[in-house]
Tab-separated table of C-alpha atoms and ligand atoms in Angstrom:
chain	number	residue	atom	x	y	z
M	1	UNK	CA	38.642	-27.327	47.759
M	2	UNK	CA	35.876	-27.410	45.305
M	3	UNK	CA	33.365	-24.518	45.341
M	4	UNK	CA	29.835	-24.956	45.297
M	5	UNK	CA	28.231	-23.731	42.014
M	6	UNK	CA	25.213	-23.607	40.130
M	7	UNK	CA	23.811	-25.067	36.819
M	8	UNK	CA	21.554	-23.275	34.531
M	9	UNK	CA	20.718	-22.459	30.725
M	10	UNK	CA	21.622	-19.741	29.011
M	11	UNK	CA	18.794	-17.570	28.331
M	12	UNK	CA	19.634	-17.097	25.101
M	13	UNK	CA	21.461	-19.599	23.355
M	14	UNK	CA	20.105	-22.192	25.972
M	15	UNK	CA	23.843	-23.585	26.576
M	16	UNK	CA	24.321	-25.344	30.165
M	17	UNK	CA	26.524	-23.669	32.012
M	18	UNK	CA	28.220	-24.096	35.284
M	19	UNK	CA	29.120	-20.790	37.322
M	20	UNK	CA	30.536	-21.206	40.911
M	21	UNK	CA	29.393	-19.231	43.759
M	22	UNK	CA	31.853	-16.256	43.803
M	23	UNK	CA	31.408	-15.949	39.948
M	24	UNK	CA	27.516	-16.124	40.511
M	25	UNK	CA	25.777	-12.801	40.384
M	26	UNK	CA	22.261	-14.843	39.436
M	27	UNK	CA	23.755	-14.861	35.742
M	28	UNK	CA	21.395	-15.829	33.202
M	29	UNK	CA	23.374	-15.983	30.198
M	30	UNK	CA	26.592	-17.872	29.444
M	31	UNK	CA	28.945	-14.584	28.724
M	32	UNK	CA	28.928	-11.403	27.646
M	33	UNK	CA	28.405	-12.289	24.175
M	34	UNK	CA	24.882	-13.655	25.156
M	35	UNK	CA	24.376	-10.796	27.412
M	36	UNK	CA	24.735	-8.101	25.058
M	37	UNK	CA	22.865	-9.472	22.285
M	38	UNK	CA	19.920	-10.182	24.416
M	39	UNK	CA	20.186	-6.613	25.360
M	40	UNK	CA	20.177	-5.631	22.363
M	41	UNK	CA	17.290	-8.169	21.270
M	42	UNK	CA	14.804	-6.671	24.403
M	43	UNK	CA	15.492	-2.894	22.703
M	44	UNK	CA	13.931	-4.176	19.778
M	45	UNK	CA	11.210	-6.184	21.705
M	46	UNK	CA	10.303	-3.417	23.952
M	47	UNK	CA	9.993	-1.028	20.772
M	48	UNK	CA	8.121	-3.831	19.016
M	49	UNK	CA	5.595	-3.945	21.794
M	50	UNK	CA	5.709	-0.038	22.296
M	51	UNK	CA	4.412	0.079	18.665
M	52	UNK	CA	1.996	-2.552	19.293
M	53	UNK	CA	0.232	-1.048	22.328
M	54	UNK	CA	0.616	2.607	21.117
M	55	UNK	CA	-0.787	2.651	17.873
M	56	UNK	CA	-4.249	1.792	17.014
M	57	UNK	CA	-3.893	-2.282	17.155
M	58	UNK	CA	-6.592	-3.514	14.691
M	59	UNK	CA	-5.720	-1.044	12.329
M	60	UNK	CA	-1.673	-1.818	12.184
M	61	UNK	CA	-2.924	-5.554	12.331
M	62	UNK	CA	-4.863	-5.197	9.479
M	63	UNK	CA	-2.233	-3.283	7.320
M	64	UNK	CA	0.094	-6.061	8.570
M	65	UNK	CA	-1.762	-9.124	7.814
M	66	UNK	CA	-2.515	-7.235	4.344
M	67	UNK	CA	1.254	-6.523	3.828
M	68	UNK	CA	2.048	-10.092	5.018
M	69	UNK	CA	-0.398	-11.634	1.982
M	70	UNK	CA	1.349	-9.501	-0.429
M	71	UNK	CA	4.826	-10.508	0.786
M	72	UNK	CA	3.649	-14.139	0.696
M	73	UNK	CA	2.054	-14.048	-2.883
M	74	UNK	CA	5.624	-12.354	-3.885
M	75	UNK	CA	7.396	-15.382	-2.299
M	76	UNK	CA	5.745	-18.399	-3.234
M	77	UNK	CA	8.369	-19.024	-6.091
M	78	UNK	CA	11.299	-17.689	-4.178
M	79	UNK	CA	12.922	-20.494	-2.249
M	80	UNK	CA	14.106	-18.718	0.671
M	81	UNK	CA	15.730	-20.804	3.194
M	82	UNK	CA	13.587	-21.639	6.545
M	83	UNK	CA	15.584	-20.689	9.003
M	84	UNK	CA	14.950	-23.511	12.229
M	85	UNK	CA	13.013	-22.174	15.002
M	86	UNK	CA	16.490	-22.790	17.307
M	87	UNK	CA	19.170	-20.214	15.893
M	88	UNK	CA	22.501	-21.813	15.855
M	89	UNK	CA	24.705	-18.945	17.460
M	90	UNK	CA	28.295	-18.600	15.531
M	91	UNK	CA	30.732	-19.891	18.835
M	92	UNK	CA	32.051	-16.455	19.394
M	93	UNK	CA	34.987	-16.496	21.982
M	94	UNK	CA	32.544	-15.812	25.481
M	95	UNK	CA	34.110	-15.929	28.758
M	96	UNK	CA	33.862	-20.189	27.829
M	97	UNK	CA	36.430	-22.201	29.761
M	98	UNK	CA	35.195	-25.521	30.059
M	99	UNK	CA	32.427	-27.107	31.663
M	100	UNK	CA	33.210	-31.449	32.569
M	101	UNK	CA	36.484	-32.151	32.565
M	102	UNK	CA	37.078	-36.062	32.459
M	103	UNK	CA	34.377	-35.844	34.987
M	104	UNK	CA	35.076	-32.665	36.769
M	105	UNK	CA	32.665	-29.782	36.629
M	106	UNK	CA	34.730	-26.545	36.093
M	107	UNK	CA	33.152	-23.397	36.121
M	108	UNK	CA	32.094	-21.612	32.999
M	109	UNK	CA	33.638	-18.170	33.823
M	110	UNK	CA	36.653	-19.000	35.886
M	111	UNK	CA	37.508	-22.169	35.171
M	112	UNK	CA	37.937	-23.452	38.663
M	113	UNK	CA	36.635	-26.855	39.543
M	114	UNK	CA	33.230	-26.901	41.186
M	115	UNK	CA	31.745	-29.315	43.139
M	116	UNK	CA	29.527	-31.678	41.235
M	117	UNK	CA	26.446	-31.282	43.870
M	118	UNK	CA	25.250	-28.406	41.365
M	119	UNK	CA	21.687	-26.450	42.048
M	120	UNK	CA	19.252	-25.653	39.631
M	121	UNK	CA	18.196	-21.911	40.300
M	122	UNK	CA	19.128	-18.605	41.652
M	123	UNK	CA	20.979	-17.913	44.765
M	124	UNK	CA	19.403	-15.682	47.296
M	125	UNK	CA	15.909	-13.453	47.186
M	126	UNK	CA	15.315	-15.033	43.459
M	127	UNK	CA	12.438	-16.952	44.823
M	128	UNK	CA	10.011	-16.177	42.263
M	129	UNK	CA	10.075	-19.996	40.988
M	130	UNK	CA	11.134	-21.776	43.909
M	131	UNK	CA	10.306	-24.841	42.470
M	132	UNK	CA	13.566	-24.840	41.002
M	133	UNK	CA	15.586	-26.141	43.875
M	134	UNK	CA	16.571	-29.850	43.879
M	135	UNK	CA	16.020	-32.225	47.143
M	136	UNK	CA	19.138	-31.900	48.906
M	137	UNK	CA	22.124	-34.016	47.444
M	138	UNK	CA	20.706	-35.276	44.420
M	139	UNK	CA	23.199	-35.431	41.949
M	140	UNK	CA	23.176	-36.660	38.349
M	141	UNK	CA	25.953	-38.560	37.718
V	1	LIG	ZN1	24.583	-18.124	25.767
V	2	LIG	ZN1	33.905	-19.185	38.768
């Protein structure tokens, strides 16, 4: 008996993942590698933007853009590498099993085949972006 499951991104290193019903708490990320570094990512957002809003914004935007020239002038004749804009993530051992299987969709956490009718979007009350439901039994093959 295959269980229904869901397909979605993770919302931080934008993986596809498959996560069956009973393994399904509206997950957003692939494991808890993901989980907790996004955690730890929105601390530093949230006291990025607590700065932001708190102090006086024109003046810390000045010093900023001032300090930025400086840095800039410093680096021209450094060649520092350009990171991309897409962060590969080192493949740290997350809760990955395997996603298709010669065809089979397993789920990400469990491992447990899952049938290949897969929604897009959150279970239950997550309506916000209802959008995200597919017509009923469209499948990508
Ligand atoms: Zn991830
Ligand atoms: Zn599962």
């Amino acid at each position: 008996m295959e269980l229904s499951a869901r397909l979605y991104n993770c919302a931080r290193c934008h993986d596809q993942v498959i996560i069956c019903s009973p393994c399904d708490h509206n997950n957003i990320y692939c494991g808890s590698t993901c989980s907790r570094a996004a955690r730890v990512q929105s601390c530093q957002l949230a006291s990025h933007r607590y700065q932001r809003t708190l102090r006086g914004r024109q003046k810390h935007a000045g010093r900023q853009r001032r300090y930025r020239e400086r840095l800039k002038n410093k680096v021209t004749h450094h060649s520092s590498p350009v990171l991309p804009p897409r962060v590969v993530l080192p493949r740290q051992p997350n809760e990955r099993t395997s996603e298709v299987l010669n065809g089979h969709y397993h789920c990400h956490f469990c491992g447990k085949p899952c049938s290949p009718l897969l929604r897009r979007g959150y279970l239950r009350h997550l309506s916000l972006r209802s959008s995200s439901w597919p017509e009923n039994g469209k499948q990508q093959e």
